[in-house]
Coordinates of C-alpha atoms in Angstrom, one line a residue:
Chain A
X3 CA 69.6 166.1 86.3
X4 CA 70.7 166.4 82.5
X5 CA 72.9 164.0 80.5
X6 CA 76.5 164.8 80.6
X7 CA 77.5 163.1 77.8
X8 CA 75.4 162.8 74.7
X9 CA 76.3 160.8 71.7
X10 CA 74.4 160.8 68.5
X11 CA 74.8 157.9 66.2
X12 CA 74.3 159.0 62.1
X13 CA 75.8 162.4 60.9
X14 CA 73.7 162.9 58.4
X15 CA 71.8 166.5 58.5
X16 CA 69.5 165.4 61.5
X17 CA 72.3 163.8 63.9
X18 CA 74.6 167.0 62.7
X19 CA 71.1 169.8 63.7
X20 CA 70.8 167.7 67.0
X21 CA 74.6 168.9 67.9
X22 CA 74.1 172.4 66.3
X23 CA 70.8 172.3 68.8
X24 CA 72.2 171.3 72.1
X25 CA 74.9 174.1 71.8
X26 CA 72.5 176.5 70.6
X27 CA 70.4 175.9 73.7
X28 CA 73.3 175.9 76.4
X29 CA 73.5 172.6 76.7
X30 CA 77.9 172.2 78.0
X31 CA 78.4 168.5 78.4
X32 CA 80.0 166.4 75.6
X33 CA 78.7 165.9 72.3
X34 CA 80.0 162.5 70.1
X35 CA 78.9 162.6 66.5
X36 CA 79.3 159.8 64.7
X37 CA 78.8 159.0 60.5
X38 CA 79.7 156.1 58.9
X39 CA 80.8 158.2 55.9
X40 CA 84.3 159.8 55.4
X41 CA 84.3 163.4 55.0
X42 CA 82.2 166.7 56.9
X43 CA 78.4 166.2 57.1
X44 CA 76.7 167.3 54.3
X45 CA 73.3 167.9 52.9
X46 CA 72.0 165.1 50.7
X47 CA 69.0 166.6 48.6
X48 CA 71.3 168.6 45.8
X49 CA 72.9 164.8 44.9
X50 CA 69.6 163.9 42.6
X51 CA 69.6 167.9 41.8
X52 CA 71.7 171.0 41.5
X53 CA 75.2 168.8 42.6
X54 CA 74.7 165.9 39.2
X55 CA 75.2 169.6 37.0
X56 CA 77.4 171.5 38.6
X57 CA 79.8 168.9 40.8
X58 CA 80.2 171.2 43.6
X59 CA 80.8 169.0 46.4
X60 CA 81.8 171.6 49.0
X61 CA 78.4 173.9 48.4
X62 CA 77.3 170.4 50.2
X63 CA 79.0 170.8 53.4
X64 CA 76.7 171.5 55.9
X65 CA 79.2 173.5 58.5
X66 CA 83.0 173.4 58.5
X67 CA 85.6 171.9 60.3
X68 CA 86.2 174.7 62.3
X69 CA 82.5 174.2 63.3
X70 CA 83.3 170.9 65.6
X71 CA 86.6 173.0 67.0
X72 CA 84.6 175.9 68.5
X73 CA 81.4 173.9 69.6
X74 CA 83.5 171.3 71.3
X75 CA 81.5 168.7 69.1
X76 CA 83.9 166.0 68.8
X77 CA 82.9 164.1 65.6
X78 CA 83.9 160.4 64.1
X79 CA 83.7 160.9 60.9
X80 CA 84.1 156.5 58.9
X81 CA 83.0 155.3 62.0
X82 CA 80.0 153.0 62.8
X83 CA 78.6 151.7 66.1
X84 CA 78.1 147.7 66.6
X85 CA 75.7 147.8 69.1
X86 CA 74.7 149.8 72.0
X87 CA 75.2 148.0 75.4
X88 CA 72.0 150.0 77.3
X89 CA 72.8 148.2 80.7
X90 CA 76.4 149.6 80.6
X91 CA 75.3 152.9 78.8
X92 CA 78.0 152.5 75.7
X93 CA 78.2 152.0 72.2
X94 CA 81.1 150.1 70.8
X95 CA 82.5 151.1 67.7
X96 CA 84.1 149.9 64.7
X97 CA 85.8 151.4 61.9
X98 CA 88.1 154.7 61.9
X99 CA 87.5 154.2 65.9
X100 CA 87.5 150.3 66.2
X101 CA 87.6 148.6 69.6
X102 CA 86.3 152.2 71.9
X103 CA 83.9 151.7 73.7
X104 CA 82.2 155.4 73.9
X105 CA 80.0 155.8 77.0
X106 CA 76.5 158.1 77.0
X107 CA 74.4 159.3 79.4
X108 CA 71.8 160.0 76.9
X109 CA 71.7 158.3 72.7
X110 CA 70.2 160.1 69.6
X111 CA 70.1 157.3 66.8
X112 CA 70.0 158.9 63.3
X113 CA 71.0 156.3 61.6
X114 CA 68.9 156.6 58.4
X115 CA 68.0 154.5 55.8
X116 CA 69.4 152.7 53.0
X117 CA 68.5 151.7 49.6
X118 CA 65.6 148.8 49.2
X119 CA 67.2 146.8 47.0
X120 CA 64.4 144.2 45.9
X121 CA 65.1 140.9 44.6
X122 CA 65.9 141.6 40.8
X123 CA 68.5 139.7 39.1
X124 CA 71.8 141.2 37.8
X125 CA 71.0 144.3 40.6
X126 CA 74.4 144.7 41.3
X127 CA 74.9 146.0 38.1
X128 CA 72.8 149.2 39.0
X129 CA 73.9 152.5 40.8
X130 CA 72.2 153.5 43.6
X131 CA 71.9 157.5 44.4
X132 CA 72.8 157.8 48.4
X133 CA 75.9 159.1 49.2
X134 CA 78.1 161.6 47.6
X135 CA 80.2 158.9 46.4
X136 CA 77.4 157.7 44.9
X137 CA 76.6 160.6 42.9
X138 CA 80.4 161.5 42.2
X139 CA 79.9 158.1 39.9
X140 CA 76.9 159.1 38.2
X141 CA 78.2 162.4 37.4
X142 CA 81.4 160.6 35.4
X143 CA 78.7 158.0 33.8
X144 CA 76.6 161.1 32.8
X145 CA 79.7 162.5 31.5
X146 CA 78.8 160.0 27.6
X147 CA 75.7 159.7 25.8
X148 CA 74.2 157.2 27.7
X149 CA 70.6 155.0 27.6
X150 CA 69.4 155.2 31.1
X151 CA 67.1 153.2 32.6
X152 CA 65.3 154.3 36.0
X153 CA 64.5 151.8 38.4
X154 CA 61.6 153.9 40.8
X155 CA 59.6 156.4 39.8
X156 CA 59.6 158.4 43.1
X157 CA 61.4 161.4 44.2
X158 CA 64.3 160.7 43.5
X159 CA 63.8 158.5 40.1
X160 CA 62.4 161.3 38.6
X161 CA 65.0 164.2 40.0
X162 CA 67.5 161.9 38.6
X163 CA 65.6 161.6 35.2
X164 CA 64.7 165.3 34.8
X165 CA 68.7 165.9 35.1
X166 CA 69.3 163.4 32.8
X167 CA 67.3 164.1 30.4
X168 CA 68.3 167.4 30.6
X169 CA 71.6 166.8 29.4
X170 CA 70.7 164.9 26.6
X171 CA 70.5 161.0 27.2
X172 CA 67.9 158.5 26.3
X173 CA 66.2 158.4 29.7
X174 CA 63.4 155.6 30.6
X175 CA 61.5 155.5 34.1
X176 CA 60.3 152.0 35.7
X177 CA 58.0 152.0 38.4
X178 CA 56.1 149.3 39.1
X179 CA 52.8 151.2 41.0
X180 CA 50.5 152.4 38.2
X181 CA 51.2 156.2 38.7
X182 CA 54.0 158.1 39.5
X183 CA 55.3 159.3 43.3
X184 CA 52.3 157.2 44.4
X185 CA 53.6 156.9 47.7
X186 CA 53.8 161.2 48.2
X187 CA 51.0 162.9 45.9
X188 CA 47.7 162.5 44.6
X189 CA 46.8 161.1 41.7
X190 CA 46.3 164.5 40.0
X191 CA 50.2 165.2 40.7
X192 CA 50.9 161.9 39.5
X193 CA 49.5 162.8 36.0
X194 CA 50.7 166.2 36.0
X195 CA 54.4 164.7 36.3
X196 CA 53.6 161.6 34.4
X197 CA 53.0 164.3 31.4
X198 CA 55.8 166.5 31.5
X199 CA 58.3 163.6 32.0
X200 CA 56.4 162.2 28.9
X201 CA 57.0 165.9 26.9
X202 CA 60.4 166.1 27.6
X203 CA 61.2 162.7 26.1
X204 CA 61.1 160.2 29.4
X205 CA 59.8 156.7 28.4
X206 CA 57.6 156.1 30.9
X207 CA 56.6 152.5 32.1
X208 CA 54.2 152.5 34.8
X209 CA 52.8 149.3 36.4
X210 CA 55.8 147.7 35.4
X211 CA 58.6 145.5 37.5
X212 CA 61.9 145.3 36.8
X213 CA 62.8 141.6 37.2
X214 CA 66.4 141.2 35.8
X215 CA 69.2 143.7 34.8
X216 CA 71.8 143.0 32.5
X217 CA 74.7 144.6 30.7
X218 CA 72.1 145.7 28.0
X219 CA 69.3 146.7 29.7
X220 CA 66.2 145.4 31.9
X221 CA 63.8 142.7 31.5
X222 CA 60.3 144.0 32.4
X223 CA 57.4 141.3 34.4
X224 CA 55.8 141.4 30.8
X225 CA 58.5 140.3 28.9
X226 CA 59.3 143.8 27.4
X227 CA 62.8 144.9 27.4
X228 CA 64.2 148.5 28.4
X229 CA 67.4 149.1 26.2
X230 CA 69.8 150.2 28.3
X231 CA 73.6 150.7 29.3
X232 CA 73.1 152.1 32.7
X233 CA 70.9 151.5 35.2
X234 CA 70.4 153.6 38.6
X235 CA 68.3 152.0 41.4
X236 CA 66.0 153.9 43.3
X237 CA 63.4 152.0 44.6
X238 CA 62.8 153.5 48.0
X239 CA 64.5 152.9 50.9
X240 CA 64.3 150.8 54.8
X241 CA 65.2 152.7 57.5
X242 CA 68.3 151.6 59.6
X243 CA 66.8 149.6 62.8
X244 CA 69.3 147.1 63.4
X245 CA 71.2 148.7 66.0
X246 CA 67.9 149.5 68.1
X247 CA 66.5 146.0 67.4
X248 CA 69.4 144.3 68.7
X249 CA 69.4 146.8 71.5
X250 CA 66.1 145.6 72.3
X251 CA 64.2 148.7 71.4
X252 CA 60.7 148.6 70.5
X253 CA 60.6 149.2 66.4
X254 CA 58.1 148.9 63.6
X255 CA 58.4 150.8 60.5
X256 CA 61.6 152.5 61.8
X257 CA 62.5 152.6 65.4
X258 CA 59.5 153.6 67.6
X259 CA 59.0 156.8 69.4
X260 CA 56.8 158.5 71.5
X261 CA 55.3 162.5 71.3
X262 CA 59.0 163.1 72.9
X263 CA 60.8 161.9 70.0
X264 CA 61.9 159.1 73.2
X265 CA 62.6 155.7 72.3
X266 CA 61.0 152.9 74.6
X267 CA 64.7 153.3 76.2
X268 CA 64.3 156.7 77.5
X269 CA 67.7 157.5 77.8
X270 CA 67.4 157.0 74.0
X271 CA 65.5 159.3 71.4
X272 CA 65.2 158.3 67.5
X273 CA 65.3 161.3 64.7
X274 CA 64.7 161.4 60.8
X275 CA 64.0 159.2 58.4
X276 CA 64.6 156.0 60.7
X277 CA 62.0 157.0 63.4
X278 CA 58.8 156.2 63.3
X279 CA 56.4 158.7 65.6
X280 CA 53.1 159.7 66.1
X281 CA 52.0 162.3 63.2
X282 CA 50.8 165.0 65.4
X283 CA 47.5 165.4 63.5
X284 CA 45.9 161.6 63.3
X285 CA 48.1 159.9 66.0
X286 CA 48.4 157.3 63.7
X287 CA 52.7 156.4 63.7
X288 CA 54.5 157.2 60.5
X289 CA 58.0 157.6 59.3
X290 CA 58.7 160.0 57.2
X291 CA 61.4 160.6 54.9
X292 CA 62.6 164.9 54.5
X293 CA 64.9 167.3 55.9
X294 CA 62.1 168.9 57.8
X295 CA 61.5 165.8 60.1
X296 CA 64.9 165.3 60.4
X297 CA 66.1 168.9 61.5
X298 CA 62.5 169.8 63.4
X299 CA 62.9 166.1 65.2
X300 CA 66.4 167.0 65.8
X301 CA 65.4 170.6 67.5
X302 CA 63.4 169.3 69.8
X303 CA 65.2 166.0 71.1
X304 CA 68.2 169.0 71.9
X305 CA 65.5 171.4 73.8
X306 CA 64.3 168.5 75.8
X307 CA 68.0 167.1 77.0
X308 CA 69.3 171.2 77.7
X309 CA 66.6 172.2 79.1
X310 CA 64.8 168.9 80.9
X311 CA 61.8 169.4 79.3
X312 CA 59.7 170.5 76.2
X313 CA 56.1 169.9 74.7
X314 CA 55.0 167.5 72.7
X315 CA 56.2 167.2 68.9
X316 CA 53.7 169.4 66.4
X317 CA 55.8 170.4 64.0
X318 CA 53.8 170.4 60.1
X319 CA 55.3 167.9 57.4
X320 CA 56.3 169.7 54.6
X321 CA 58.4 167.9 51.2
X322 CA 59.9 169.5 47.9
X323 CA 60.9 167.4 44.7
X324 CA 62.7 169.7 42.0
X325 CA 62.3 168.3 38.5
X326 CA 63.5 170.4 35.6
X327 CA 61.7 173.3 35.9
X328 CA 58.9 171.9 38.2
X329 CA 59.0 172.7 42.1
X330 CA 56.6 170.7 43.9
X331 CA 56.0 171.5 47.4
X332 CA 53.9 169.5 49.4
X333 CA 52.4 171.3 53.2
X334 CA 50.8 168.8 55.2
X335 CA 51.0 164.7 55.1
X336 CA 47.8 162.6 53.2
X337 CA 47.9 159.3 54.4
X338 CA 47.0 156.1 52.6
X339 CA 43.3 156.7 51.4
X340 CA 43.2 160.4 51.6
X341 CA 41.0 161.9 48.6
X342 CA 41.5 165.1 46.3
X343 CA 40.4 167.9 45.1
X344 CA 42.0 170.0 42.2
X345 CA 41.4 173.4 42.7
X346 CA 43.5 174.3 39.3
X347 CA 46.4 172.8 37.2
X348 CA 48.9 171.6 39.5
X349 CA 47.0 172.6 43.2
X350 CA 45.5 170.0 44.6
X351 CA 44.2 169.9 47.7
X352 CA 43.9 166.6 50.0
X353 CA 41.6 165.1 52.5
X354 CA 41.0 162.5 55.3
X355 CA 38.5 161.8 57.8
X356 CA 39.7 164.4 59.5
X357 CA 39.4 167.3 57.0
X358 CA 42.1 168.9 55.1
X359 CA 45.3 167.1 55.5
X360 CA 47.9 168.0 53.0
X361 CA 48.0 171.0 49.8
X362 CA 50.4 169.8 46.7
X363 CA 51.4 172.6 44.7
X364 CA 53.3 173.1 41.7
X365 CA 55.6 176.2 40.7
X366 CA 53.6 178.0 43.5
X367 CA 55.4 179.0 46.5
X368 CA 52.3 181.4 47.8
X369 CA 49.6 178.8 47.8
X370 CA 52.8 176.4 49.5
X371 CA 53.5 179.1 52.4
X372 CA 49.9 180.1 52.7
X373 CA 48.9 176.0 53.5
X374 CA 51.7 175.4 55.4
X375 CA 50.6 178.5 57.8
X376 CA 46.9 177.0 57.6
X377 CA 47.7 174.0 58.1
X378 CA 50.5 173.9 60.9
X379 CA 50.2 174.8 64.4
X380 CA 47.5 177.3 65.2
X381 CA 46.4 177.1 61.8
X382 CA 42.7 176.5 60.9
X383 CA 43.7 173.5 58.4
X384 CA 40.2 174.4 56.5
X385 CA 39.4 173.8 52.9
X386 CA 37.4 177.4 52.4
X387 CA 40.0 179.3 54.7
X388 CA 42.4 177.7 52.0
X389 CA 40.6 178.7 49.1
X390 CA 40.1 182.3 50.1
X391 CA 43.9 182.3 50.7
X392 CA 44.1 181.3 47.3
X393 CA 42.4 184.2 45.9
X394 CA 43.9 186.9 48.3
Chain B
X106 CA 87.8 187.4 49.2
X107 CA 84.7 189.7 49.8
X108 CA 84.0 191.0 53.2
X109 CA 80.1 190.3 54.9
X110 CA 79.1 192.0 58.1
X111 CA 75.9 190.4 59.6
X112 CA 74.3 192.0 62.3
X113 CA 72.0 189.5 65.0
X114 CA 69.1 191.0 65.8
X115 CA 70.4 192.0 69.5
X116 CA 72.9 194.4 67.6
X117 CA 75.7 191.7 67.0
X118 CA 77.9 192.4 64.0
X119 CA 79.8 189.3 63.2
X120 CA 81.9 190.2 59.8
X121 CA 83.3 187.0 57.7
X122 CA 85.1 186.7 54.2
X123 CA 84.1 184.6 51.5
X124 CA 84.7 183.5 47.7
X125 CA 82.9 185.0 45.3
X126 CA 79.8 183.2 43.9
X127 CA 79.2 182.1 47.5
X128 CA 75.3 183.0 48.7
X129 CA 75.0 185.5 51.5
X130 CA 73.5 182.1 53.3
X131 CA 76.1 180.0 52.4
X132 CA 78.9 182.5 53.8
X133 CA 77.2 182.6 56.9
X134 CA 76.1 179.1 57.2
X135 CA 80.0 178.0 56.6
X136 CA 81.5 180.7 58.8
X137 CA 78.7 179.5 61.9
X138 CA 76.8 183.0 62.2
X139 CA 74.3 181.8 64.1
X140 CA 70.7 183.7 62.9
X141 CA 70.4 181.7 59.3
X142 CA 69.1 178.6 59.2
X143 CA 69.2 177.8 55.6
X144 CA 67.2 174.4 55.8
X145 CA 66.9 173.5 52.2
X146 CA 70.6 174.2 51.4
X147 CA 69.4 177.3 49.2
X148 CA 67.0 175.5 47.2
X149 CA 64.7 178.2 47.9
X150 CA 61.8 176.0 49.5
X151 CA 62.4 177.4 53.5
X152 CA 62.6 180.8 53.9
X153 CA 65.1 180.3 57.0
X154 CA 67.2 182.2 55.5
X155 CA 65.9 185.6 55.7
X156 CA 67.6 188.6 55.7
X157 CA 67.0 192.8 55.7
X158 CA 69.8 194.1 53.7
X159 CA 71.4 197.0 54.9
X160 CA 69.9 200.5 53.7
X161 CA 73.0 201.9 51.9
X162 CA 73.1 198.3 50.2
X163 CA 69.7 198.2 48.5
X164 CA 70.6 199.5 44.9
X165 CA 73.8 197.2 44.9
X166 CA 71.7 193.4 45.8
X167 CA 68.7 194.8 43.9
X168 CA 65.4 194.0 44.7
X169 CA 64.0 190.4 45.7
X170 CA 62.6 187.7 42.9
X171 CA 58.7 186.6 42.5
X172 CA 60.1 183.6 43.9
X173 CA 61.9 185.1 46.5
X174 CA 58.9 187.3 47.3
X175 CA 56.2 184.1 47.5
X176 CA 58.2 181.9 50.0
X177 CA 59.0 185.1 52.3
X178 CA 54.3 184.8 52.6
X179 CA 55.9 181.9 55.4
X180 CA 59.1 183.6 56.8
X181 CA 58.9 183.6 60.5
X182 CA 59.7 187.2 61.2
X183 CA 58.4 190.5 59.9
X184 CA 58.5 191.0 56.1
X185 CA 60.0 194.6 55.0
X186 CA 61.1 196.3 51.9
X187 CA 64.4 195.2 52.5
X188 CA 63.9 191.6 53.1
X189 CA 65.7 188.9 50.9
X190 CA 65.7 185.5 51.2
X191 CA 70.3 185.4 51.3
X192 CA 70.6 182.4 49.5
X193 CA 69.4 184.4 46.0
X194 CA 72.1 187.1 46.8
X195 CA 75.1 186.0 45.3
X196 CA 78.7 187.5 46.3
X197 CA 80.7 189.8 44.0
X198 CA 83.0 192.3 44.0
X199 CA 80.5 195.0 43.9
X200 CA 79.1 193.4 47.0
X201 CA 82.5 193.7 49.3
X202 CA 81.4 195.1 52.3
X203 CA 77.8 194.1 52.4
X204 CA 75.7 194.8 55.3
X205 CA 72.8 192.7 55.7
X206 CA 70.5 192.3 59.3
X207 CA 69.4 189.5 60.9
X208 CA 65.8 188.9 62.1
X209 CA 64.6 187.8 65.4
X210 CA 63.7 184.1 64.3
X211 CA 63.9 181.9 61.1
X212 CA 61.5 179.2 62.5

């Protein structure tokens, strides 16, 4: 029999695509979305882009009010959940709706992450770059010449940075790996990057940690100071497992999942950037962080509870990071210990044991579609298929 | 306010209004016409947004960008002359009245 009552615990834009989902494929019962945020569910990539220039906070609404009206999707918006009673089948809620007790027959947590804040003194003086709010503040601080000093040199650091630099300030990046996005690219991406950001002006300190913020600046781990009179934080992030630990749930790097997208619980599935699932290539579990997890995750959890049933999770990683003028797309996911191979300035092709595993591109949208048709699904994920793709 | 008929791919016309300087995504997105999908948020890295704009409409949206034309290589339906990725096509008053057709998937 299917759930009667689903309620999905994050609104972000994978808990939101599992409610769009359900309706789209039939399913009737009730849908409860809840976000810990005030305001409609909306789309958090622009914040570190497009949204720090222009300040359009309604482009970021993902679907308006009259959305939840005609789907029936009743949705909590400043609401959180305290803990999820499994032998009962409720959540309790605090905030906006404090004290209700809200009962499911089946859970979707998409609960997210937040910011890693590592032990650095003064860090409370630093902005992070989450939440709209967030960025509504670093919009008024870019609003002055300003010396700005980037805590992270990942995605979002260097978004930030590009923007920033953009509009004139003194900009200065901190990243304590030796090479930029280290986490995401190859090392060839990391230079290409490393060198634009350099062109444009970015101080760059790589292989550096930030050990103490103060009104003036940041104390480096080699004694070197970074002048500055902002600082934004954005040294990664932990995914939101609380709930499901307390809950009992099995978790590891983010709240474990199966080839369902089904917690151990399995009247409980996990989605986005908090679930950690088996990459359908290697097996091997990872969590990744994009709004392609999130939404593809989210489509499937919703087939399988309207419909009863669905196959296992296949869908291809892919990422974007949009700094200044440089779009890098990335088709495929390279773990830890995955090599390269250039095949021209900013194309760089990655491998594991397993062959080709991932195809970082640069201002190159062809290559991007071409590996990501390669490399998905049906695909032949093959270095010379790739390469006469290339030259098609 | 500038009037946008979309028409599903089973023949469906669903006709909205939005502000100018809205995308043809973002109109449709906002106003819940199912048949965009508009993943990235019109940052041009999805193609789920994909559109064939109407024949009599051609010479007004003008044809699709290099851009536009490398990230339609992954669109999940057909390709034609007349396809556009509706995020790049920006509403204006020359545009009231748009036709554009939806394709049978976006994923």
């Amino acid at each position: 029999m299917s759930p009667e009552r689903v309620v999905i615990v994050g609104a972000g834009q994978g808990g939101l695509q599992a409610a769009i989902s359900l309706r789209q494929n039939g399913f009737d019962g009730a849908i409860t979305l809840i976000g810990a945020e005030p305001g409609l569910p909306y789309q958090r990539p622009p914040l570190s882009k497009a949204y720090l220039q222009d300040g359009k906070a309604e482009a970021l609404v993902l679907r308006p009010a009259s959305f939840f009206e005609s789907k029936q999707v009743e949705y909590l918006p400043g609401s959180s959940v305290l803990e999820i009673d499994r032998a009962a089948g409720e959540v309790r809620l605090d905030g906006a709706g404090a004290d209700r007790r809200l009962g499911y027959d089946h859970l979707i947590l998409a609960t997210g992450t937040r910011n890693l804040r590592p032990p650095i003194d003064g860090l409370e003086l630093a902005c992070d770059l989450r939440t709209l709010d967030d960025a509504a503040r670093l919009r008024e601080a870019l609003a002055g010449p300003r010396r700005i000093a980037v805590i992270g040199g990942g995605f979002i650091g260097l978004e930030f940075a590009a923007v920033a630099r953009k509009l004139g300030h003194e900009v200065s990046v901190i990243e304590a790996a030796p090479r930029l996005m280290a986490r995401a690219v190859s090392p060839a991406i990391s230079r290409h990057f490393e060198d634009w950001h350099r062109a444009r002006g970015v101080a760059l300190h790589l292989g550096r940690a930030a050990i103490g913020v103060d009104a003036t600046g940041v104390s480096l781990d080699d004694g070197a100071r970074v002048d500055a009179d902002f600082v934004l934080l954005a040294a990664g992030v932990r995914p939101n497992t609380e709930l499901a630990e307390a809950a009992g749930l099995e978790t590891g790097n983010g709240i474990s999942v199966d080839a369902q997208l089904q917690s151990s619980d399995p009247a409980i599935s996990a989605l986005g950037d908090c679930a950690c699932f088996p990459d359908p290539r290697s097996g091997a579990m990872v969590r990744l962080e994009s709004v392609q997890a999130a939404t593809d995750h989210a489509r499937l959890i919703a087939t399988r509870i309207a419909k009863g049933a669905c196959p296992d999770y296949q869908a291809l990683p892919w990422f974007w990071s949009d700094q200044g003028d440089q779009k890098l797309q990335i088709a495929g996911f390279a773990g830890p210990g995955a090599t390269e191979e250039v095949v021209s300035e900013g194309l760089v092709a990655r491998f594991d044991a397993a062959g080709l595993a991932a195809v970082e591109t640069v201002n190159n949208a062809r290559v991007h579609m071409k590996a990501r048709k390669l490399l998905g699904p049906g695909g032949s994920a093959d270095f010379a298929a790739l390469k006469e793709a290339i030259a098609a | 306010m500038i009037k946008v008929t979309y028409v599903a791919h089973d023949g469906t016309e669903t006709v909205i209004e939005a502000e100018e300087g809205t995308s043809v995504m973002q109109a449709a997105v906002s106003n819940d016409v199912e048949g965009i999908v508009g993943e990235c948020g019109g940052s041009m890295m999805c193609a789920t947004c994909h559109c064939y704009v109407d024949e009599a409409w051609e010479a007004k949206t003008g044809a699709r960008s290099d851009d536009e034309d490398e990230m339609l290589e992954g669109a999940a339906s057909e390709v034609t002359e007349r396809s556009r990725l509706s995020c790049q096509i920006k509403l204006d008053p020359s545009l009231d009245g748009l036709v554009v057709h939806l394709p049978e998937e976006q994923l």
